[in-house]
Coordinates of C-alpha atoms and ligand atoms in Angstrom, one line a residue:
Chain X
X1 CA 0.1 0.6 -0.1
X2 CA 1.4 3.6 -0.9
X3 CA 2.0 6.1 1.6
X4 CA 0.7 8.9 1.3
X5 CA 1.2 11.7 4.4
X6 CA -0.6 14.5 3.5
X7 CA -1.1 16.5 7.4
X8 CA 2.0 18.9 7.7
X9 CA 0.0 21.4 9.1
X10 CA 0.0 18.4 12.0
X11 CA 4.3 18.8 11.5
X12 CA 6.7 17.2 9.0
X13 CA 9.7 15.1 9.1
X14 CA 12.4 15.9 9.9
X15 CA 14.9 16.6 7.2
X16 CA 18.1 14.1 7.4
X17 CA 21.1 16.7 8.0
X18 CA 18.7 18.7 10.1
X19 CA 19.2 15.1 12.3
X20 CA 23.2 15.5 12.0
X21 CA 23.2 18.4 12.9
X22 CA 21.2 18.2 16.2
X23 CA 23.4 15.0 16.7
X24 CA 25.9 16.1 18.3
X25 CA 24.2 18.4 20.7
X26 CA 22.6 15.5 23.0
X27 CA 25.6 13.7 24.2
X28 CA 28.7 15.1 22.3
X29 CA 28.3 19.1 23.3
X30 CA 25.3 18.8 26.2
X31 CA 26.9 21.6 27.9
X32 CA 24.1 23.7 29.6
X33 CA 23.8 27.9 27.0
X34 CA 24.0 29.2 31.0
X35 CA 27.6 27.9 32.3
X36 CA 30.1 30.1 32.0
X37 CA 32.8 26.7 31.2
X38 CA 33.8 25.4 28.1
X39 CA 30.1 22.8 27.7
X40 CA 28.6 26.4 28.1
X41 CA 30.4 29.0 25.9
X42 CA 30.4 26.3 22.5
X43 CA 26.3 25.9 23.6
X44 CA 25.8 29.8 23.4
X45 CA 27.7 29.6 19.9
X46 CA 25.2 27.7 18.9
X47 CA 22.5 29.3 20.0
X48 CA 24.0 33.0 18.6
X49 CA 23.6 31.1 15.0
X50 CA 20.3 29.2 14.9
X51 CA 19.1 33.2 16.5
X52 CA 21.0 34.6 12.9
X53 CA 19.4 31.8 11.2
X54 CA 15.6 32.5 12.5
X55 CA 16.7 36.2 12.1
X56 CA 17.1 35.1 8.5
X57 CA 14.1 34.4 7.1
X58 CA 12.3 36.4 8.4
X59 CA 14.3 39.8 7.6
X60 CA 14.4 40.6 11.8
X61 CA 16.6 43.4 12.0
X62 CA 18.6 41.8 15.0
X63 CA 19.0 38.0 16.2
X64 CA 18.5 39.4 19.4
X65 CA 15.2 39.9 18.2
X66 CA 14.6 36.3 17.9
X67 CA 13.1 34.3 21.6
X68 CA 13.2 30.8 21.9
X69 CA 10.7 28.8 23.4
X70 CA 9.7 25.4 23.8
X71 CA 7.5 25.6 20.6
X72 CA 4.2 27.4 18.8
X73 CA 1.4 27.3 21.1
X74 CA 4.3 29.1 23.8
X75 CA 5.5 31.9 21.6
X76 CA 1.9 33.1 21.5
X77 CA 1.2 33.0 25.0
X78 CA 4.2 34.9 25.4
X79 CA 3.1 37.4 22.6
X80 CA -0.3 37.5 23.7
X81 CA 0.2 37.5 27.2
X82 CA 3.4 39.5 27.6
X83 CA 2.3 42.7 25.6
X84 CA -1.4 42.5 27.3
X85 CA 0.6 42.7 30.1
X86 CA 3.3 45.2 29.7
X87 CA 0.7 47.6 28.7
X88 CA -1.9 47.1 31.3
X89 CA -1.5 50.9 32.5
X90 CA -1.9 52.2 28.5
X91 CA -5.2 50.3 28.5
X92 CA -7.2 46.8 28.3
X93 CA -8.4 46.4 24.7
X94 CA -7.2 43.9 21.8
X95 CA -8.6 43.8 18.6
X96 CA -7.8 39.7 17.4
X97 CA -9.9 38.6 14.2
X98 CA -12.0 35.3 14.5
X99 CA -10.1 32.6 12.9
X100 CA -7.0 32.3 15.2
X101 CA -5.4 29.7 16.1
X102 CA -7.3 28.2 19.9
X103 CA -3.7 29.5 21.5
X104 CA -5.0 33.0 20.7
X105 CA -8.5 32.4 21.2
X106 CA -6.9 30.8 24.4
X107 CA -4.6 33.3 25.8
X108 CA -7.1 35.7 24.9
X109 CA -9.9 34.3 27.3
X110 CA -7.6 33.5 29.7
X111 CA -7.1 37.6 30.1
X112 CA -10.5 38.4 29.3
X113 CA -11.6 36.6 32.8
X114 CA -8.2 39.3 34.1
X115 CA -10.1 41.8 32.6
X116 CA -8.6 42.5 29.2
X117 CA -11.3 43.4 26.2
X118 CA -11.3 41.7 23.0
X119 CA -13.4 42.9 19.3
X120 CA -13.3 39.7 17.3
X121 CA -13.0 40.8 13.9
X122 CA -15.3 38.9 11.1
X123 CA -13.7 37.2 8.7
X124 CA -15.7 37.3 5.2
X125 CA -16.8 34.2 2.9
X126 CA -13.9 32.6 3.0
X127 CA -12.2 33.8 6.1
X128 CA -10.2 37.0 5.3
X129 CA -9.9 39.6 7.7
X130 CA -10.5 43.1 6.2
X131 CA -7.1 45.4 7.1
X132 CA -10.1 48.1 6.8
X133 CA -12.6 46.4 10.0
X134 CA -8.6 46.1 11.7
X135 CA -8.5 50.0 11.8
X136 CA -12.8 50.6 13.4
X137 CA -12.0 48.1 15.9
X138 CA -9.1 50.3 17.4
X139 CA -9.8 52.5 20.0
X140 CA -7.4 54.3 22.4
X141 CA -7.3 51.8 25.0
X142 CA -6.0 49.0 22.1
X143 CA -2.7 48.2 22.9
X144 CA -2.2 45.0 20.6
X145 CA -3.8 43.6 17.8
X146 CA -3.2 40.0 16.6
X147 CA -3.9 38.9 12.9
X148 CA -2.3 34.9 11.3
X149 CA -0.9 35.2 8.8
X150 CA -2.2 31.8 6.8
X151 CA -4.9 30.3 8.3
X152 CA -3.7 26.7 9.9
X153 CA -7.4 25.4 9.2
X154 CA -8.4 27.4 5.3
X155 CA -4.9 28.7 4.7
X156 CA -6.5 32.1 3.5
X157 CA -3.2 34.3 3.7
X158 CA -4.2 37.6 5.6
X159 CA -3.3 40.9 4.1
X160 CA -0.8 41.2 7.0
X161 CA 0.6 44.5 5.4
X162 CA -1.6 46.2 5.2
X163 CA -2.9 45.6 8.7
X164 CA 0.7 46.9 9.5
X165 CA 0.6 50.1 8.2
X166 CA -2.4 50.1 10.0
X167 CA -0.5 49.3 13.8
X168 CA 2.2 51.6 12.7
X169 CA 0.3 54.4 11.7
X170 CA -2.4 53.7 15.8
X171 CA 1.5 53.2 16.8
X172 CA 0.0 49.2 18.2
X173 CA 2.2 46.5 18.7
X174 CA 0.9 44.2 15.8
X175 CA 1.6 40.2 16.4
X176 CA 1.8 37.9 13.7
X177 CA 0.7 34.0 14.3
X178 CA 2.7 32.3 11.8
X179 CA 3.4 29.1 12.7
X180 CA 1.4 27.8 9.6
X181 CA 2.8 30.2 7.4
X182 CA 6.9 30.2 8.4
X183 CA 9.3 28.4 6.0
X184 CA 6.1 28.5 3.3
X185 CA 5.4 32.2 2.8
X186 CA 8.0 34.7 2.4
X187 CA 7.5 36.9 5.7
X188 CA 9.1 39.9 6.2
X189 CA 8.5 41.6 9.1
X190 CA 10.7 44.6 8.4
X191 CA 8.1 45.9 5.5
X192 CA 5.3 43.6 6.6
X193 CA 5.4 46.9 10.0
X194 CA 5.3 43.0 12.7
X195 CA 6.0 43.7 15.6
X196 CA 5.6 40.1 17.4
X197 CA 6.1 36.8 15.0
X198 CA 6.0 33.1 16.5
X199 CA 6.7 29.9 14.7
X200 CA 8.0 26.9 14.7
X201 CA 10.4 24.6 13.0
X202 CA 9.0 22.0 13.0
X203 CA 6.8 22.9 10.2
X204 CA 9.2 23.4 8.2
X205 CA 10.7 20.1 8.5
X206 CA 12.9 21.4 11.9
X207 CA 12.5 19.6 15.6
X208 CA 9.2 19.5 17.5
X209 CA 10.0 20.8 21.3
X210 CA 11.3 24.2 20.2
X211 CA 8.9 27.7 18.9
X212 CA 10.4 31.1 17.8
X213 CA 9.2 34.7 19.5
X214 CA 10.3 37.2 17.8
X215 CA 9.7 40.6 19.0
X216 CA 11.6 43.8 17.6
X217 CA 12.4 46.6 20.0
X218 CA 10.1 48.8 19.9
X219 CA 7.7 46.7 21.6
X220 CA 7.5 46.0 24.8
X221 CA 7.2 42.3 26.1
X222 CA 6.7 41.2 30.0
X223 CA 7.6 37.4 30.5
X224 CA 5.0 35.3 31.5
X225 CA 7.1 32.6 32.9
X226 CA 9.2 32.8 35.9
X227 CA 12.9 31.4 37.3
X228 CA 16.4 32.1 36.1
X229 CA 16.9 35.3 33.1
X230 CA 17.3 33.4 30.5
X231 CA 16.3 34.5 27.4
X232 CA 17.7 38.2 28.2
X233 CA 14.7 38.0 30.6
X234 CA 12.0 37.3 28.7
X235 CA 11.9 33.7 28.7
X236 CA 13.0 31.7 31.9
X237 CA 14.1 28.0 31.3
X238 CA 17.1 26.0 30.4
X239 CA 17.0 26.5 26.1
X240 CA 16.6 22.7 24.6
X241 CA 19.7 23.4 22.1
X242 CA 19.6 20.2 19.6
X243 CA 16.5 21.2 18.7
X244 CA 17.6 25.3 18.5
X245 CA 20.5 24.1 16.1
X246 CA 18.0 21.3 14.2
X247 CA 15.8 24.3 14.0
X248 CA 17.6 27.0 12.9
X249 CA 19.6 24.8 10.3
X250 CA 16.0 24.3 8.8
X251 CA 15.2 27.7 9.2
X252 CA 17.9 28.0 6.8
X253 CA 17.4 26.0 4.4
X254 CA 13.4 26.0 4.0
X255 CA 14.4 30.7 3.8
X256 CA 16.6 28.7 0.4
X257 CA 14.3 26.1 -0.8
X258 CA 10.9 28.0 -0.5
X259 CA 10.9 29.1 -4.5
X260 CA 10.6 25.5 -4.7
X261 CA 9.0 24.5 -2.3
X262 CA 5.8 26.4 -2.9
X263 CA 6.2 26.1 -6.7
X264 CA 6.0 22.1 -5.5
X265 CA 3.6 22.3 -3.6
X266 CA 1.1 25.1 -5.5
X267 CA 1.0 22.2 -8.4
X268 CA 0.3 19.3 -6.2
X269 CA -2.8 21.5 -4.9
X270 CA -3.7 22.5 -8.3
X271 CA -3.7 19.3 -8.5
X272 CA -5.4 17.5 -6.0
X273 CA -8.3 20.1 -6.0
X274 CA -8.7 19.7 -9.9
X275 CA -8.8 15.7 -9.3
X276 CA -10.6 15.8 -6.5
X277 CA -14.1 17.9 -7.6
X278 CA -13.9 16.4 -11.0
X279 CA -14.5 12.9 -9.5
X280 CA -17.0 13.4 -6.3
X281 CA -19.9 15.4 -6.7
X282 CA -21.3 17.2 -4.0
X283 CA -17.6 18.5 -2.4
X284 CA -16.4 22.3 -2.0
X285 CA -13.8 23.9 -1.2
X286 CA -14.0 25.9 1.9
X287 CA -11.5 29.1 2.2
X288 CA -10.0 30.5 -1.5
X289 CA -9.3 29.1 -4.7
X290 CA -5.6 27.9 -5.2
X291 CA -3.2 31.7 -6.4
X292 CA -2.3 33.9 -4.2
X293 CA -4.8 34.8 -1.7
X294 CA -4.4 30.3 -0.5
X295 CA -1.5 28.8 1.2
X296 CA -0.3 26.6 -1.4
X297 CA -0.3 23.2 1.4
X298 CA -3.5 23.2 2.5
X299 CA -6.5 22.3 1.5
X300 CA -9.9 22.0 3.3
X301 CA -12.2 20.4 1.8
X302 CA -15.9 19.2 2.5
X303 CA -17.3 16.2 1.5
X304 CA -21.2 16.6 1.4
X305 CA -23.7 13.6 3.4
X306 CA -21.2 12.2 4.8
X307 CA -19.1 12.9 8.4
X308 CA -15.5 13.5 8.9
X309 CA -13.8 11.2 11.1
X310 CA -15.1 8.1 8.8
X311 CA -13.8 10.2 6.4
X312 CA -10.2 10.3 7.7
X313 CA -10.7 7.3 9.4
X314 CA -11.1 4.7 5.6
X315 CA -8.4 7.6 4.4
X316 CA -5.4 7.0 7.1
X317 CA -6.6 2.2 6.2
X318 CA -5.3 3.4 2.7
X319 CA -2.6 4.8 3.9
X320 CA -3.4 7.7 3.5
X321 CA -3.0 10.8 6.9
X322 CA -5.1 13.6 7.3
X323 CA -6.4 15.4 9.6
X324 CA -11.0 16.5 9.9
X325 CA -12.3 19.5 11.9
X326 CA -15.8 17.7 11.8
X327 CA -17.7 18.6 15.0
X328 CA -17.2 13.7 15.7
X329 CA -12.7 14.7 15.9
X330 CA -12.7 17.3 18.0
X331 CA -12.3 16.7 21.7
X332 CA -14.6 19.0 23.2
X333 CA -17.6 17.9 20.3
X334 CA -17.4 21.5 18.4
X335 CA -17.0 22.1 14.8
X336 CA -13.9 23.5 14.0
X337 CA -14.5 27.5 14.8
X338 CA -12.5 28.4 11.9
X339 CA -15.6 26.7 9.9
X340 CA -18.2 27.8 11.8
X341 CA -17.7 31.8 11.4
X342 CA -16.5 31.1 7.6
X343 CA -21.0 30.8 7.7
X344 CA -20.3 26.8 7.0
X345 CA -23.0 24.9 6.5
X346 CA -23.4 22.9 9.8
X347 CA -23.9 19.9 7.3
X348 CA -20.6 20.6 4.8
X349 CA -18.5 21.7 8.8
X350 CA -19.4 17.6 9.4
X351 CA -17.2 16.3 6.3
X352 CA -14.8 18.3 6.5
X353 CA -11.2 17.0 5.3
X354 CA -7.9 19.2 5.6
X355 CA -5.6 17.7 3.3
X356 CA -2.1 19.2 3.8
X357 CA 0.9 18.8 0.8
X358 CA 4.3 18.5 2.0
X359 CA 8.2 19.0 -0.5
X360 CA 8.1 15.3 -0.2
X361 CA 4.6 14.8 -1.6
X362 CA 4.1 13.9 -5.5
X363 CA 2.2 13.2 -8.4
X364 CA 1.4 9.6 -7.7
X365 CA 0.6 10.0 -4.1
X366 CA -1.7 13.0 -5.4
X367 CA -3.8 10.5 -8.1
X368 CA -3.8 7.4 -5.6
X369 CA -5.5 10.0 -2.7
X370 CA -7.9 11.4 -5.7
X371 CA -8.6 7.7 -6.5
X372 CA -8.7 6.3 -2.7
X373 CA -10.8 9.8 -1.6
X374 CA -13.3 8.4 -4.5
X375 CA -13.7 5.1 -3.8
X376 CA -14.2 5.9 0.4
X377 CA -16.4 8.8 -0.4
X378 CA -19.0 5.8 -2.2
X379 CA -18.3 3.5 0.3
X380 CA -19.4 6.4 3.4
X381 CA -22.8 8.1 1.0
X382 CA -23.9 4.2 1.3
X383 CA -24.0 4.2 4.0
X384 CA -25.3 7.5 5.0
X385 CA -28.8 7.8 5.4
X386 CA -28.2 11.5 4.3
X387 CA -27.0 10.0 0.7
X388 CA -30.2 7.8 0.2
X389 CA -32.3 11.1 1.4
X390 CA -31.4 13.5 -0.6
X391 CA -31.5 11.1 -3.3
X392 CA -35.5 10.5 -2.8
X393 CA -35.7 13.9 -2.3
X394 CA -35.7 14.9 0.8
X395 CA -33.5 16.9 1.8
X396 CA -31.6 19.1 -0.2
X397 CA -27.9 19.7 -1.6
X398 CA -26.4 22.8 0.7
X399 CA -23.2 23.0 -1.7
X400 CA -25.3 22.2 -5.7
X401 CA -29.6 23.0 -3.9
X402 CA -31.7 21.1 -6.4
X403 CA -34.4 22.9 -4.8
X404 CA -36.6 20.2 -3.5
X405 CA -36.3 18.9 -0.1
X406 CA -35.1 20.8 3.9
X407 CA -32.2 21.5 4.0
X408 CA -30.1 19.3 6.2
X409 CA -29.7 22.0 9.1
X410 CA -33.6 21.4 9.4
X411 CA -33.9 18.5 8.8
X412 CA -31.3 17.1 11.1
X413 CA -32.5 19.5 14.2
X414 CA -35.8 18.3 13.4
X415 CA -34.6 14.2 14.3
X416 CA -32.7 15.1 17.7
X417 CA -35.1 18.3 18.7
X418 CA -32.0 20.0 19.5
X419 CA -30.2 23.3 16.1
X420 CA -26.9 21.4 15.2
X421 CA -24.2 24.1 16.0
Chain L
X1 CA 5.3 1.3 9.0
X2 CA 5.1 -2.3 10.3
X3 CA 2.0 -1.4 12.6
X4 CA -1.3 -0.6 12.0
X5 CA -2.6 1.1 14.8
X6 CA -6.2 2.4 15.4
X7 CA -7.9 4.6 17.4
X8 CA -10.2 2.3 18.0
X9 CA -9.9 -2.0 19.2
X10 CA -10.1 -4.3 16.6
X11 CA -13.7 -4.7 17.7
X12 CA -14.7 -1.5 16.5
X13 CA -12.6 -1.4 13.4
X14 CA -14.0 -4.4 12.8
X15 CA -17.7 -3.4 12.8
X16 CA -16.3 0.1 11.3
X17 CA -14.7 -1.3 8.0
X18 CA -17.0 -4.6 7.7
X19 CA -20.3 -2.9 9.0
X20 CA -23.5 -6.2 9.6
X21 CA -26.4 -5.1 8.8
X22 CA -25.7 -1.4 6.2
X23 CA -29.2 -0.4 4.5
X24 CA -32.5 -0.4 4.4
X25 CA -35.5 -2.7 5.1
X26 CA -38.0 -2.5 2.1
X27 CA -40.9 -3.6 3.7
X28 CA -39.8 -2.0 7.2
X29 CA -42.4 -2.4 10.4
X30 CA -40.3 0.3 11.8
X31 CA -38.0 3.1 11.1
X32 CA -36.5 4.8 13.9
X33 CA -34.4 8.5 12.9
X34 CA -32.1 10.3 15.0
X35 CA -29.9 12.3 16.1
X36 CA -27.3 13.5 18.1
X37 CA -27.5 16.2 19.8
X38 CA -24.1 16.5 20.7
X39 CA -22.2 16.1 17.2
X40 CA -25.4 16.5 14.7
X41 CA -25.0 13.8 13.6
X42 CA -28.2 10.9 12.3
X43 CA -29.0 7.2 13.0
X44 CA -31.3 5.4 11.5
X45 CA -32.3 1.9 11.7
X46 CA -35.4 0.2 9.9
X47 CA -36.8 -3.1 11.9
X48 CA -38.8 -6.1 9.9
X49 CA -41.2 -7.6 12.9
X50 CA -43.0 -10.9 12.9
X51 CA -45.3 -11.7 15.7
X52 CA -43.7 -10.3 17.9
X53 CA -40.0 -10.8 17.7
X54 CA -37.4 -9.0 15.5
X55 CA -36.9 -11.1 12.0
X56 CA -34.5 -8.3 10.7
X57 CA -32.6 -5.2 11.2
X58 CA -30.7 -2.3 9.5
X59 CA -28.8 1.0 9.6
X60 CA -27.9 3.8 8.0
X61 CA -25.2 6.2 10.1
X62 CA -24.1 10.1 9.2
X63 CA -21.5 9.9 12.2
X64 CA -18.5 8.8 13.0
X65 CA -16.7 5.8 13.3
X66 CA -18.1 5.2 16.9
X67 CA -21.1 5.5 15.4
X68 CA -21.1 2.7 12.3
X69 CA -19.1 0.6 14.9
X70 CA -22.0 1.3 16.9
X71 CA -25.2 0.7 14.7
X72 CA -23.9 -2.2 13.1
X73 CA -23.4 -3.8 16.4
X74 CA -26.8 -2.4 17.9
X75 CA -28.4 -4.3 14.8
X76 CA -26.7 -7.5 15.5
X77 CA -27.5 -7.7 18.8
X78 CA -31.6 -7.2 18.7
X79 CA -31.7 -10.0 16.0
X80 CA -33.9 -12.1 17.0
X81 CA -35.7 -10.4 20.4
X82 CA -38.4 -10.0 21.0
X83 CA -39.9 -5.7 21.3
X84 CA -40.6 -6.4 24.6
X85 CA -36.4 -7.5 25.3
X86 CA -35.9 -4.8 23.0
X87 CA -37.6 -2.2 25.1
X88 CA -35.1 -2.5 27.7
X89 CA -31.8 -2.6 25.0
X90 CA -29.3 0.1 26.0
X91 CA -26.4 1.3 24.8
X92 CA -24.5 -0.3 27.5
X93 CA -24.8 -3.1 26.3
X94 CA -23.1 -1.7 22.0
X95 CA -20.4 -0.4 24.3
X96 CA -19.6 -4.2 26.2
X97 CA -20.5 -5.6 22.7
X98 CA -17.4 -3.4 21.0
X99 CA -15.5 -4.1 23.5
X100 CA -16.1 -1.0 24.7
X101 CA -16.2 2.8 23.3
X102 CA -13.1 6.1 24.7
X103 CA -15.2 8.1 26.2
X104 CA -16.1 11.1 24.8
X105 CA -17.4 8.5 21.8
X106 CA -20.3 6.3 24.6
X107 CA -22.9 9.3 23.4
X108 CA -22.1 8.0 20.3
X109 CA -23.6 4.8 21.0
X110 CA -26.6 6.3 23.0
X111 CA -28.0 6.9 19.3
X112 CA -27.5 4.1 18.7
X113 CA -30.2 2.8 21.4
X114 CA -32.0 6.1 20.4
X115 CA -32.9 5.2 17.2
X116 CA -33.8 1.7 17.9
X117 CA -36.3 2.6 20.5
X118 CA -37.5 5.2 18.0
X119 CA -38.1 1.9 15.1
X120 CA -40.0 0.2 17.8
X121 CA -42.3 3.5 18.4
X122 CA -43.2 3.5 15.6
X123 CA -43.8 -0.2 14.8
X124 CA -46.1 0.4 17.8
X125 CA -47.8 3.6 16.2
X126 CA -48.2 1.5 13.2
X127 CA -49.6 -1.8 14.7
X128 CA -53.3 -2.5 14.1
X129 CA -54.8 -1.9 16.9
X130 CA -56.5 -5.2 17.4
X131 CA -53.3 -7.2 17.2
X132 CA -54.0 -10.6 14.6
X133 CA -51.0 -13.7 15.2
X134 CA -50.7 -13.0 11.6
X135 CA -50.0 -9.4 10.4
X136 CA -51.2 -8.9 5.8
X137 CA -51.0 -5.7 6.3
X138 CA -48.2 -3.8 4.9
X139 CA -46.9 -1.1 6.2
X140 CA -45.6 1.8 4.2
X141 CA -42.0 3.4 5.7
X142 CA -42.8 6.4 7.8
X143 CA -41.6 9.4 5.4
X144 CA -38.2 10.4 7.4
Ligands
LIG1 S1 -21.8 10.3 16.2 FE1 -20.3 12.4 16.6 S2 -19.1 11.9 17.6 FE2 -19.8 10.2 16.8

């Protein structure tokens, strides 16, 4: 059986050369960078080098603006809470796009309990945040603007440079969560007006266990984890040296290979979506069409009349690794908040599958996925009462309404006695 | 990958991959269709009942792997039971027959219990008020 990994948004394998670069830092070069002897000093150099490699990836003014943390989530937590706390005397208002990653939204919920106020700016049906609406949400109490670069779920690319201009003009720190896009989209924190940016190398063939928070010197930030004086006092805790070294190299390679990786995944993205939409009826792409508004690695689809977990499991049994935003897949039994934000019908959100491409996927992989997925959909539709009821004209399609029968949501509400969420 | 890891145990995976009794019954005596309030999924169970006994059962499910496995198992379990016995059917039976479900997936087995009970209720609603030992009336499936 062919194995196709189509979940690069969750993580990626470490490049062999990255792994080799990390190897000595486990046994041979094991020092703690806080130590003042040879072992420590040697490791400091390696960390400084990684800082420069990450700074180059996003064109930071200085390597000193790179803070190492434990991962993307910690980078986000530090950015959101660290800026909010540092500016408490100035204001308590934060402007955010409603389709941020849960690490951003949950950090804000935590702050709201302490008296901070957030304005969640709505997105349009393809998940795009209008910079004009960000501007309109700003008050004289606003101390932070948070907008992601590419959406982790539906791949929408936000107008970061435009929002950056607004933030610069108003003198408000602008935090960009780039965990889902770093290494896959060109980033220039200087020209884009970005004050803080989060990323993690395990999304671009580096190791897990390390994240980066870029912060320019004009953005005030207080640490939220206390202990020793690592990372300029902004992040206590012994550095994950091997992952920092490996991550730095992964960043250097990602920067060098970015045009090739983008071109390759963009080609496969188009082939995959064309293949799926041409062979499967009642299937919909969520988010923008492949092109300049969508990250080249992401496809987020909804297959009507069937649920996502079943699709995911059958894909897995066919060697294809995918993700889903269906409520049945989530631990909270809620559909992805991004799909809810773009106003996707509940039935379509239930049928959601997320396929994220990487540099090692091939055209043969894509063709195999199209062929297998077609069979999977057929099998599950054969088991679905909704498909049968659609064919009998009792319920209608949301994707391509036939103009007969009631909507799935009405039907679901009638049989469950409760409105679908 | 030499081993295959699965989200559910092998019994659940088997019932998901090779569901038993999947489909509809042409001349069903009772049809129940219910939705899960928790996640919004839908299950339908059709029954063929003769002399107060469940002769045949079929399911169709719009839901997760554990919902599909639960409906497959539930239809297996209730075949051959009397209507009375089936009235006290509980999702617990499905869960144990499947060798357990993850806690967050227990509600999918409740859906199977509810679909079965809805089918039995539908059967009782449609049953002629004077029970005849051998019924010849053709019952129409509920318009759903
Ligand atoms: S049917 Fe939705 S979680 Fe099982």
